[in-house]
PDB file of C-alpha atoms in Angstrom:
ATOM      1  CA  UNK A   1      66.454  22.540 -63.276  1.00 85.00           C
ATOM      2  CA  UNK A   2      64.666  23.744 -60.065  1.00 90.00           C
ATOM      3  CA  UNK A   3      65.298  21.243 -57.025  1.00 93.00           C
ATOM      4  CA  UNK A   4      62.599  19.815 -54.701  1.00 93.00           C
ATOM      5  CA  UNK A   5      64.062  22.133 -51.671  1.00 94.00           C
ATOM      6  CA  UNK A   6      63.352  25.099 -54.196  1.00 95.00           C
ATOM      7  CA  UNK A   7      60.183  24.692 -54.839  1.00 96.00           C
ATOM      8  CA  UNK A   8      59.486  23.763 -51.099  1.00 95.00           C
ATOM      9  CA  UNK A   9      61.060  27.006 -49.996  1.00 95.00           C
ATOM     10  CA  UNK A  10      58.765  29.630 -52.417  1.00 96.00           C
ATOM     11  CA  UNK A  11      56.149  27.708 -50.948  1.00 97.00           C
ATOM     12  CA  UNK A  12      56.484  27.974 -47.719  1.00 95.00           C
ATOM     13  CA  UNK A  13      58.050  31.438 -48.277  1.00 95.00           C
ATOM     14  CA  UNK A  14      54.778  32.327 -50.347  1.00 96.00           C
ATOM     15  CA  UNK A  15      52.761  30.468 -47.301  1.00 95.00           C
ATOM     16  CA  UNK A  16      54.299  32.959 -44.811  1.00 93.00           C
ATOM     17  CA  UNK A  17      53.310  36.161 -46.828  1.00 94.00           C
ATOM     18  CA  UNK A  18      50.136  34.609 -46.577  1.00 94.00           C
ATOM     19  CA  UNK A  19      49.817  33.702 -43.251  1.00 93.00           C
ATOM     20  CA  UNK A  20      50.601  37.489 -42.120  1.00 92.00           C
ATOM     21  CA  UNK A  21      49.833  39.701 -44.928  1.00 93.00           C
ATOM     22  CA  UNK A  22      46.059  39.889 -44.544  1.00 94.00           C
ATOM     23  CA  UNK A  23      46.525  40.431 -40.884  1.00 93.00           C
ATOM     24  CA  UNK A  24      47.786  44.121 -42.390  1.00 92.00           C
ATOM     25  CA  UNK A  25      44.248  44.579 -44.083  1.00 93.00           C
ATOM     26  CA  UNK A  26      42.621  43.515 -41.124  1.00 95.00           C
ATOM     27  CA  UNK A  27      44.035  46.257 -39.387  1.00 96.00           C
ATOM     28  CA  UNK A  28      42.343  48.416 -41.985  1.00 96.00           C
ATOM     29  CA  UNK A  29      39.763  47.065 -41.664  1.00 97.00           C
ATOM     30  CA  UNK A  30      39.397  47.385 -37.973  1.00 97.00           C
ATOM     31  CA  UNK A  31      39.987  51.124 -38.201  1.00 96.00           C
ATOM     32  CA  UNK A  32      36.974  51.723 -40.945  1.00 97.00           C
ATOM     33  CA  UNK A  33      34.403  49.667 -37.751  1.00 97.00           C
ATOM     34  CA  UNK A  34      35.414  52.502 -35.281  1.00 96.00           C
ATOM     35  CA  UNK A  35      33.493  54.999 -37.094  1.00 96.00           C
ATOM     36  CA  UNK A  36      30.961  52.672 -39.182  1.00 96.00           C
ATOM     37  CA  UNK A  37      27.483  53.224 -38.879  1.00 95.00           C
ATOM     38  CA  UNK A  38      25.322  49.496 -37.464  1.00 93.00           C
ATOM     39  CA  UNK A  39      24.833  48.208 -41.219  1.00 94.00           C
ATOM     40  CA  UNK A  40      28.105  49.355 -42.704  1.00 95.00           C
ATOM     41  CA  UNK A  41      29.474  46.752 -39.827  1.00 96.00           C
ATOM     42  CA  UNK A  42      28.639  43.248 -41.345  1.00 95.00           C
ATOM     43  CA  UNK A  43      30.511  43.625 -44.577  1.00 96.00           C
ATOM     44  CA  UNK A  44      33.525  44.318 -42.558  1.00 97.00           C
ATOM     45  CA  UNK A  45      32.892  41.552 -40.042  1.00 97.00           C
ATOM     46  CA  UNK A  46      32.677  39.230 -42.847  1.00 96.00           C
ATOM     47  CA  UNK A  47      35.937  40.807 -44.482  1.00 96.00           C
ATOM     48  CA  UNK A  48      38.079  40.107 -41.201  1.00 96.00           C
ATOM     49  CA  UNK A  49      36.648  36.502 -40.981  1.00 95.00           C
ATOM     50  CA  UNK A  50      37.397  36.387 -44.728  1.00 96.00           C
ATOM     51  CA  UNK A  51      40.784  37.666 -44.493  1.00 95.00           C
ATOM     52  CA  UNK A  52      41.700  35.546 -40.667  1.00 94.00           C
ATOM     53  CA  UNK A  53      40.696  32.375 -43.071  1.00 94.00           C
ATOM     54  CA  UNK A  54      43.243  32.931 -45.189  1.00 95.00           C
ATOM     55  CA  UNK A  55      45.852  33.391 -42.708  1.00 93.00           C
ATOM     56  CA  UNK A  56      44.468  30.233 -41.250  1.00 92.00           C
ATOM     57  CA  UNK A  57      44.725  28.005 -44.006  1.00 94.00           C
ATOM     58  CA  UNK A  58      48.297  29.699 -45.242  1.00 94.00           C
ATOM     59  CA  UNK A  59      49.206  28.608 -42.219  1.00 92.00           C
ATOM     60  CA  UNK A  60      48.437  25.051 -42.719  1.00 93.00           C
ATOM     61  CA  UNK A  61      50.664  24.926 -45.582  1.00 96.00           C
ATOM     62  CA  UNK A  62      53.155  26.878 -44.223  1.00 94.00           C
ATOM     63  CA  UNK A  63      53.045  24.449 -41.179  1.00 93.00           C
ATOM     64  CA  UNK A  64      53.878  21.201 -43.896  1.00 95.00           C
ATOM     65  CA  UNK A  65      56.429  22.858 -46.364  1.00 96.00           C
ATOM     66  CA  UNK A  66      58.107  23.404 -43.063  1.00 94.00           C
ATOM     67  CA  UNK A  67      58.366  20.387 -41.978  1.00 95.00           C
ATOM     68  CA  UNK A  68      58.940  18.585 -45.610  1.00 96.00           C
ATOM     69  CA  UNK A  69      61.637  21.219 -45.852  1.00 94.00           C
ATOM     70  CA  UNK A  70      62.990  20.165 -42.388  1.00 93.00           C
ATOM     71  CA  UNK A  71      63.452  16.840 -43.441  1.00 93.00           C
ATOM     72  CA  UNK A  72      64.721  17.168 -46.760  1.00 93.00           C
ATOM     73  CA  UNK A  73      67.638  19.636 -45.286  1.00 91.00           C
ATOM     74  CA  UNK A  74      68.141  17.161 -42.897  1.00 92.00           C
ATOM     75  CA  UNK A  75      67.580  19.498 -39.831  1.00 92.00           C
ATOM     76  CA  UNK A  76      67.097  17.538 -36.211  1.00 92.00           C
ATOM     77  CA  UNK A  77      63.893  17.610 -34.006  1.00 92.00           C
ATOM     78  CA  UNK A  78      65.367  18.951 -31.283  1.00 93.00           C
ATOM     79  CA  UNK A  79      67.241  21.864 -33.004  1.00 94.00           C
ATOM     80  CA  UNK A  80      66.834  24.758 -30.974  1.00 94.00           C
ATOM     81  CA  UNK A  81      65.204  27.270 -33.514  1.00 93.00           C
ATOM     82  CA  UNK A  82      62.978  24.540 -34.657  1.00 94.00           C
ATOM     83  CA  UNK A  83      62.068  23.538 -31.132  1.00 95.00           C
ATOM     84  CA  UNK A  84      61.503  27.328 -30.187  1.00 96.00           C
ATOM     85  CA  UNK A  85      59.139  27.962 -33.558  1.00 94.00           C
ATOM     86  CA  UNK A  86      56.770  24.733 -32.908  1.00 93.00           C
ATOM     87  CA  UNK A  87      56.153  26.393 -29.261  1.00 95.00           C
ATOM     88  CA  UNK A  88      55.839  29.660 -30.757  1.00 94.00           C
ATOM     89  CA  UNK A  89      52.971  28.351 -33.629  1.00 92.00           C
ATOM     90  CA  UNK A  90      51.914  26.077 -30.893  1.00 91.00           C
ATOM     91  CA  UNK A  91      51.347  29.374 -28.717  1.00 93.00           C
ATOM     92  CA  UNK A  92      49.372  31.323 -32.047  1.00 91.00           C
ATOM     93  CA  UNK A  93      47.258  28.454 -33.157  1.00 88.00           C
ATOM     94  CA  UNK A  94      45.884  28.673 -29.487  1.00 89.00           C
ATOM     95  CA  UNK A  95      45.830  32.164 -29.428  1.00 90.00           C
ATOM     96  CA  UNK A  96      44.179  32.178 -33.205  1.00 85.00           C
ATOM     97  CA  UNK A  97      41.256  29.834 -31.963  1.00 84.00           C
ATOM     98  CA  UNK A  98      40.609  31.595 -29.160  1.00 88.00           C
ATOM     99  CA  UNK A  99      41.659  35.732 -30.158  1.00 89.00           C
ATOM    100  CA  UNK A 100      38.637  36.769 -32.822  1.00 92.00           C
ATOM    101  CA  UNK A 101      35.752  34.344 -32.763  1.00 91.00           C
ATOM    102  CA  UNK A 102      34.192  35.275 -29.477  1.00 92.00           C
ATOM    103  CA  UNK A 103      35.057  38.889 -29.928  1.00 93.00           C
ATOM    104  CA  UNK A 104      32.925  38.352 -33.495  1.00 94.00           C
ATOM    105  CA  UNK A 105      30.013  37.034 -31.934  1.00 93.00           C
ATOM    106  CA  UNK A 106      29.193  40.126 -29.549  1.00 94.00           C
ATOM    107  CA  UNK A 107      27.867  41.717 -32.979  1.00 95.00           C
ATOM    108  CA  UNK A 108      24.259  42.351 -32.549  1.00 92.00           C
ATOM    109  CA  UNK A 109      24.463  40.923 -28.589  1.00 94.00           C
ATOM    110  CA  UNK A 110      23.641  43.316 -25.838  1.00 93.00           C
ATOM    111  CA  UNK A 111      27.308  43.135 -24.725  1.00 92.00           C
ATOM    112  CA  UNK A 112      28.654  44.446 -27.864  1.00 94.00           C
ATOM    113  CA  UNK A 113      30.359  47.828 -27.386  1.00 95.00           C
ATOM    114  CA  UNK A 114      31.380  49.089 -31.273  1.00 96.00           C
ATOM    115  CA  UNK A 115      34.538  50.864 -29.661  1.00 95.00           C
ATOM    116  CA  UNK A 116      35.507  48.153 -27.279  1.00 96.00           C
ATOM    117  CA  UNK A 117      35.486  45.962 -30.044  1.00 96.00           C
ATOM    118  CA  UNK A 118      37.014  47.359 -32.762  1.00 97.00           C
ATOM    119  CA  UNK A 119      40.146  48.115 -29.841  1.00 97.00           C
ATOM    120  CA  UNK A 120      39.848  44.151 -29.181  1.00 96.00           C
ATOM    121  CA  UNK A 121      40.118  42.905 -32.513  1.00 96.00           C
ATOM    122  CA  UNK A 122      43.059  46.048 -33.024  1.00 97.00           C
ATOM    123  CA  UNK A 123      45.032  44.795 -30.318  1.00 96.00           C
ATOM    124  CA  UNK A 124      44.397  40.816 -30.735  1.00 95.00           C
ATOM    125  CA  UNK A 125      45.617  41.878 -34.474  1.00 95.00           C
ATOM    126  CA  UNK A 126      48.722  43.124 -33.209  1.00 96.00           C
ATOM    127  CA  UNK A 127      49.597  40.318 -30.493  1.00 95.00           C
ATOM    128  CA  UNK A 128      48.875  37.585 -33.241  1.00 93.00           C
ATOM    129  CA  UNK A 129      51.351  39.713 -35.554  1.00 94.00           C
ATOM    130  CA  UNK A 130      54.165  39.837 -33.225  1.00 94.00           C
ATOM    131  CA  UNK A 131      53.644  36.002 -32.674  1.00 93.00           C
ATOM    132  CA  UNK A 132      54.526  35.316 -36.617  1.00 92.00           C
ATOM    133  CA  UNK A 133      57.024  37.738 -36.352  1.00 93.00           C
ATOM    134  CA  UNK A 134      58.693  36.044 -33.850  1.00 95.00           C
ATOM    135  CA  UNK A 135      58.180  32.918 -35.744  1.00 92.00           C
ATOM    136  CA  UNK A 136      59.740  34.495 -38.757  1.00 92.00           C
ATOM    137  CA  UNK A 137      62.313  35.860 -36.850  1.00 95.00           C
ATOM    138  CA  UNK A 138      63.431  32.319 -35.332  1.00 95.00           C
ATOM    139  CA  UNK A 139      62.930  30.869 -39.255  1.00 90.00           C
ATOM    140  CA  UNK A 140      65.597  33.419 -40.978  1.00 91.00           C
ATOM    141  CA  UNK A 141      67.886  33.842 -38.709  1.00 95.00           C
ATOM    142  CA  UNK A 142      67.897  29.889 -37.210  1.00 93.00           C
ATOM    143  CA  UNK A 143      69.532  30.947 -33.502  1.00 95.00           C
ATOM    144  CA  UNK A 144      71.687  28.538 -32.077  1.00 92.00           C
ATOM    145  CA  UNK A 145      70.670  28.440 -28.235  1.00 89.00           C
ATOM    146  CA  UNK A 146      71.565  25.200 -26.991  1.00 88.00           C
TER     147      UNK A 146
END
């Protein structure tokens, strides 16, 4: 029979593919807008937005499996890795709130610049990846630092 922790691991494990693997087709997606004519550019906009919800709300389940999974393992507060990765998805829900929207609204504004924002959203894509990779990182391998 599959145990409560099992289940609660696949989906949190499943919730962290989710919460990073769009960000991959984003980056696609972002290198089609360099060269895309003015109309071709709204069905990618709304494909980024499309794919950053899905990393959002993946990350609200990831978020509570982690925590349920904390507690049924019996892991303490104030364990170092688990301190480290609440800071950490503190740090990228900020940075996720505040890293694509207003880029996204420049479309059809006089200060949008097609190149200068397809290199924003590139490189916002990028810094919000390494963030969940060091999240991941401090999930698998659980460092010990105090």
């Amino acid at each position: 029979m599959i145990s409560i922790y099992t289940i609660l691991l696949y989906i949190h494990i499943l919730s962290a593919v989710l919460s990073i693997g769009p960000l991959f087709v984003v980056l696609t997606i972002v290198k089609k807008m360099r060269t895309a004519s003015h109309v071709e550019m709204s069905p990618y906009i709304e494909a980024f937005k499309g794919a950053i919800t899905i990393v959002k709300h993946s990350g609200h389940v990831l978020v509570v499996s982690g925590i349920l999974l904390m507690w049924h393992a019996g892991y303490h507060w104030s364990t170092s890795w688990i301190v480290l990765t609440f800071l950490v998805m503190f740090a990228s829900i900020v940075f996720l709130a505040r890293a694509f929207k207003p880029t996204l609204q420049t479309f059809n504004t006089p200060a949008y610049d097609q190149q200068k924002f397809a290199s924003l959203l590139h490189r916002k894509a990028w810094m919000y990846i390494l963030l969940l990779l060091i999240m991941l990182w401090l999930m698998v391998a659980k460092p010990v630092l105090w």
